[in-house]
Amino acid sequence: MGSEDLVCARCSGLVIEGRCPTCRASREYLRRNSVTISPQLILAIIAIVMMLAALAVRHAT
Ligand SMILES: [Zn+2]
């Protein structure tokens, strides 16, 4: 799992290819923060997002 596989929401291309300004900005951001982001942190973020999504579904019904 790495930032190389991220797909841009604007141009639908790979962020690392830098096809649009959003890609290039994201790529710079990832490059600067890649040292501090660990797989454990990503898993923790995913767990929090899923928990929030579950809460949102519960509130919606
Ligand atoms: Zn893009």
JSON list of C-alpha atoms and ligand atoms in Angstrom, two decimals:
[
{"chain": "A", "resi": 1, "resn": "MET", "atom": "CA", "xyz": [0.00, 0.00, 0.00]},
{"chain": "A", "resi": 2, "resn": "GLY", "atom": "CA", "xyz": [1.58, 3.24, -1.11]},
{"chain": "A", "resi": 3, "resn": "SER", "atom": "CA", "xyz": [0.84, 6.74, -2.30]},
{"chain": "A", "resi": 4, "resn": "GLU", "atom": "CA", "xyz": [1.88, 5.69, -5.81]},
{"chain": "A", "resi": 5, "resn": "ASP", "atom": "CA", "xyz": [-1.54, 4.12, -6.40]},
{"chain": "A", "resi": 6, "resn": "LEU", "atom": "CA", "xyz": [-3.59, 7.19, -5.53]},
{"chain": "A", "resi": 7, "resn": "VAL", "atom": "CA", "xyz": [-5.98, 8.30, -8.26]},
{"chain": "A", "resi": 8, "resn": "CYS", "atom": "CA", "xyz": [-6.77, 11.98, -8.78]},
{"chain": "A", "resi": 9, "resn": "ALA", "atom": "CA", "xyz": [-10.38, 13.05, -8.28]},
{"chain": "A", "resi": 10, "resn": "ARG", "atom": "CA", "xyz": [-10.02, 15.77, -10.90]},
{"chain": "A", "resi": 11, "resn": "CYS", "atom": "CA", "xyz": [-8.41, 14.08, -13.89]},
{"chain": "A", "resi": 12, "resn": "SER", "atom": "CA", "xyz": [-8.80, 10.40, -12.91]},
{"chain": "A", "resi": 13, "resn": "GLY", "atom": "CA", "xyz": [-5.11, 9.86, -13.59]},
{"chain": "A", "resi": 14, "resn": "LEU", "atom": "CA", "xyz": [-2.47, 8.62, -11.23]},
{"chain": "A", "resi": 15, "resn": "VAL", "atom": "CA", "xyz": [-1.39, 11.38, -8.87]},
{"chain": "A", "resi": 16, "resn": "ILE", "atom": "CA", "xyz": [2.30, 10.55, -9.36]},
{"chain": "A", "resi": 17, "resn": "GLU", "atom": "CA", "xyz": [1.95, 11.27, -13.08]},
{"chain": "A", "resi": 18, "resn": "GLY", "atom": "CA", "xyz": [1.04, 14.88, -12.32]},
{"chain": "A", "resi": 19, "resn": "ARG", "atom": "CA", "xyz": [-1.40, 15.43, -15.18]},
{"chain": "A", "resi": 20, "resn": "CYS", "atom": "CA", "xyz": [-3.17, 18.42, -13.60]},
{"chain": "A", "resi": 21, "resn": "PRO", "atom": "CA", "xyz": [-2.39, 21.08, -10.95]},
{"chain": "A", "resi": 22, "resn": "THR", "atom": "CA", "xyz": [-4.30, 19.03, -8.35]},
{"chain": "A", "resi": 23, "resn": "CYS", "atom": "CA", "xyz": [-2.10, 16.01, -9.07]},
{"chain": "A", "resi": 24, "resn": "ARG", "atom": "CA", "xyz": [1.07, 18.04, -8.78]},
{"chain": "A", "resi": 25, "resn": "ALA", "atom": "CA", "xyz": [-0.05, 19.65, -5.51]},
{"chain": "A", "resi": 26, "resn": "SER", "atom": "CA", "xyz": [-1.03, 16.27, -4.06]},
{"chain": "A", "resi": 27, "resn": "ARG", "atom": "CA", "xyz": [2.23, 14.74, -5.19]},
{"chain": "A", "resi": 28, "resn": "GLU", "atom": "CA", "xyz": [4.21, 17.49, -3.48]},
{"chain": "A", "resi": 29, "resn": "TYR", "atom": "CA", "xyz": [2.14, 17.10, -0.32]},
{"chain": "A", "resi": 30, "resn": "LEU", "atom": "CA", "xyz": [2.68, 13.33, -0.27]},
{"chain": "A", "resi": 31, "resn": "ARG", "atom": "CA", "xyz": [6.38, 13.71, -0.93]},
{"chain": "A", "resi": 32, "resn": "ARG", "atom": "CA", "xyz": [6.73, 16.09, 2.02]},
{"chain": "A", "resi": 33, "resn": "ASN", "atom": "CA", "xyz": [4.67, 13.95, 4.37]},
{"chain": "A", "resi": 34, "resn": "SER", "atom": "CA", "xyz": [5.65, 10.47, 3.20]},
{"chain": "A", "resi": 35, "resn": "VAL", "atom": "CA", "xyz": [8.19, 10.11, 6.02]},
{"chain": "A", "resi": 36, "resn": "THR", "atom": "CA", "xyz": [5.67, 10.73, 8.77]},
{"chain": "A", "resi": 37, "resn": "ILE", "atom": "CA", "xyz": [2.84, 8.57, 7.34]},
{"chain": "A", "resi": 38, "resn": "SER", "atom": "CA", "xyz": [3.20, 4.95, 8.43]},
{"chain": "A", "resi": 39, "resn": "PRO", "atom": "CA", "xyz": [1.00, 1.97, 7.46]},
{"chain": "A", "resi": 40, "resn": "GLN", "atom": "CA", "xyz": [-0.20, 1.83, 11.06]},
{"chain": "A", "resi": 41, "resn": "LEU", "atom": "CA", "xyz": [-1.38, 5.44, 10.84]},
{"chain": "A", "resi": 42, "resn": "ILE", "atom": "CA", "xyz": [-3.20, 4.75, 7.57]},
{"chain": "A", "resi": 43, "resn": "LEU", "atom": "CA", "xyz": [-4.98, 1.75, 9.13]},
{"chain": "A", "resi": 44, "resn": "ALA", "atom": "CA", "xyz": [-5.96, 3.91, 12.11]},
{"chain": "A", "resi": 45, "resn": "ILE", "atom": "CA", "xyz": [-7.36, 6.59, 9.79]},
{"chain": "A", "resi": 46, "resn": "ILE", "atom": "CA", "xyz": [-9.33, 3.97, 7.82]},
{"chain": "A", "resi": 47, "resn": "ALA", "atom": "CA", "xyz": [-10.76, 2.56, 11.08]},
{"chain": "A", "resi": 48, "resn": "ILE", "atom": "CA", "xyz": [-11.85, 6.04, 12.20]},
{"chain": "A", "resi": 49, "resn": "VAL", "atom": "CA", "xyz": [-13.44, 6.81, 8.82]},
{"chain": "A", "resi": 50, "resn": "MET", "atom": "CA", "xyz": [-15.35, 3.50, 8.84]},
{"chain": "A", "resi": 51, "resn": "MET", "atom": "CA", "xyz": [-16.55, 4.18, 12.39]},
{"chain": "A", "resi": 52, "resn": "LEU", "atom": "CA", "xyz": [-17.78, 7.64, 11.38]},
{"chain": "A", "resi": 53, "resn": "ALA", "atom": "CA", "xyz": [-19.49, 6.18, 8.30]},
{"chain": "A", "resi": 54, "resn": "ALA", "atom": "CA", "xyz": [-21.26, 3.61, 10.47]},
{"chain": "A", "resi": 55, "resn": "LEU", "atom": "CA", "xyz": [-22.42, 6.35, 12.82]},
{"chain": "A", "resi": 56, "resn": "ALA", "atom": "CA", "xyz": [-23.65, 8.45, 9.87]},
{"chain": "A", "resi": 57, "resn": "VAL", "atom": "CA", "xyz": [-25.68, 5.51, 8.52]},
{"chain": "A", "resi": 58, "resn": "ARG", "atom": "CA", "xyz": [-27.18, 4.94, 11.96]},
{"chain": "A", "resi": 59, "resn": "HIS", "atom": "CA", "xyz": [-28.18, 8.60, 12.17]},
{"chain": "A", "resi": 60, "resn": "ALA", "atom": "CA", "xyz": [-29.64, 8.61, 8.65]},
{"chain": "A", "resi": 61, "resn": "THR", "atom": "CA", "xyz": [-32.09, 5.79, 9.31]},
{"chain": "B", "resi": 1, "resn": "ZN", "atom": "ZN", "xyz": [-5.20, 15.21, -11.56]}
]
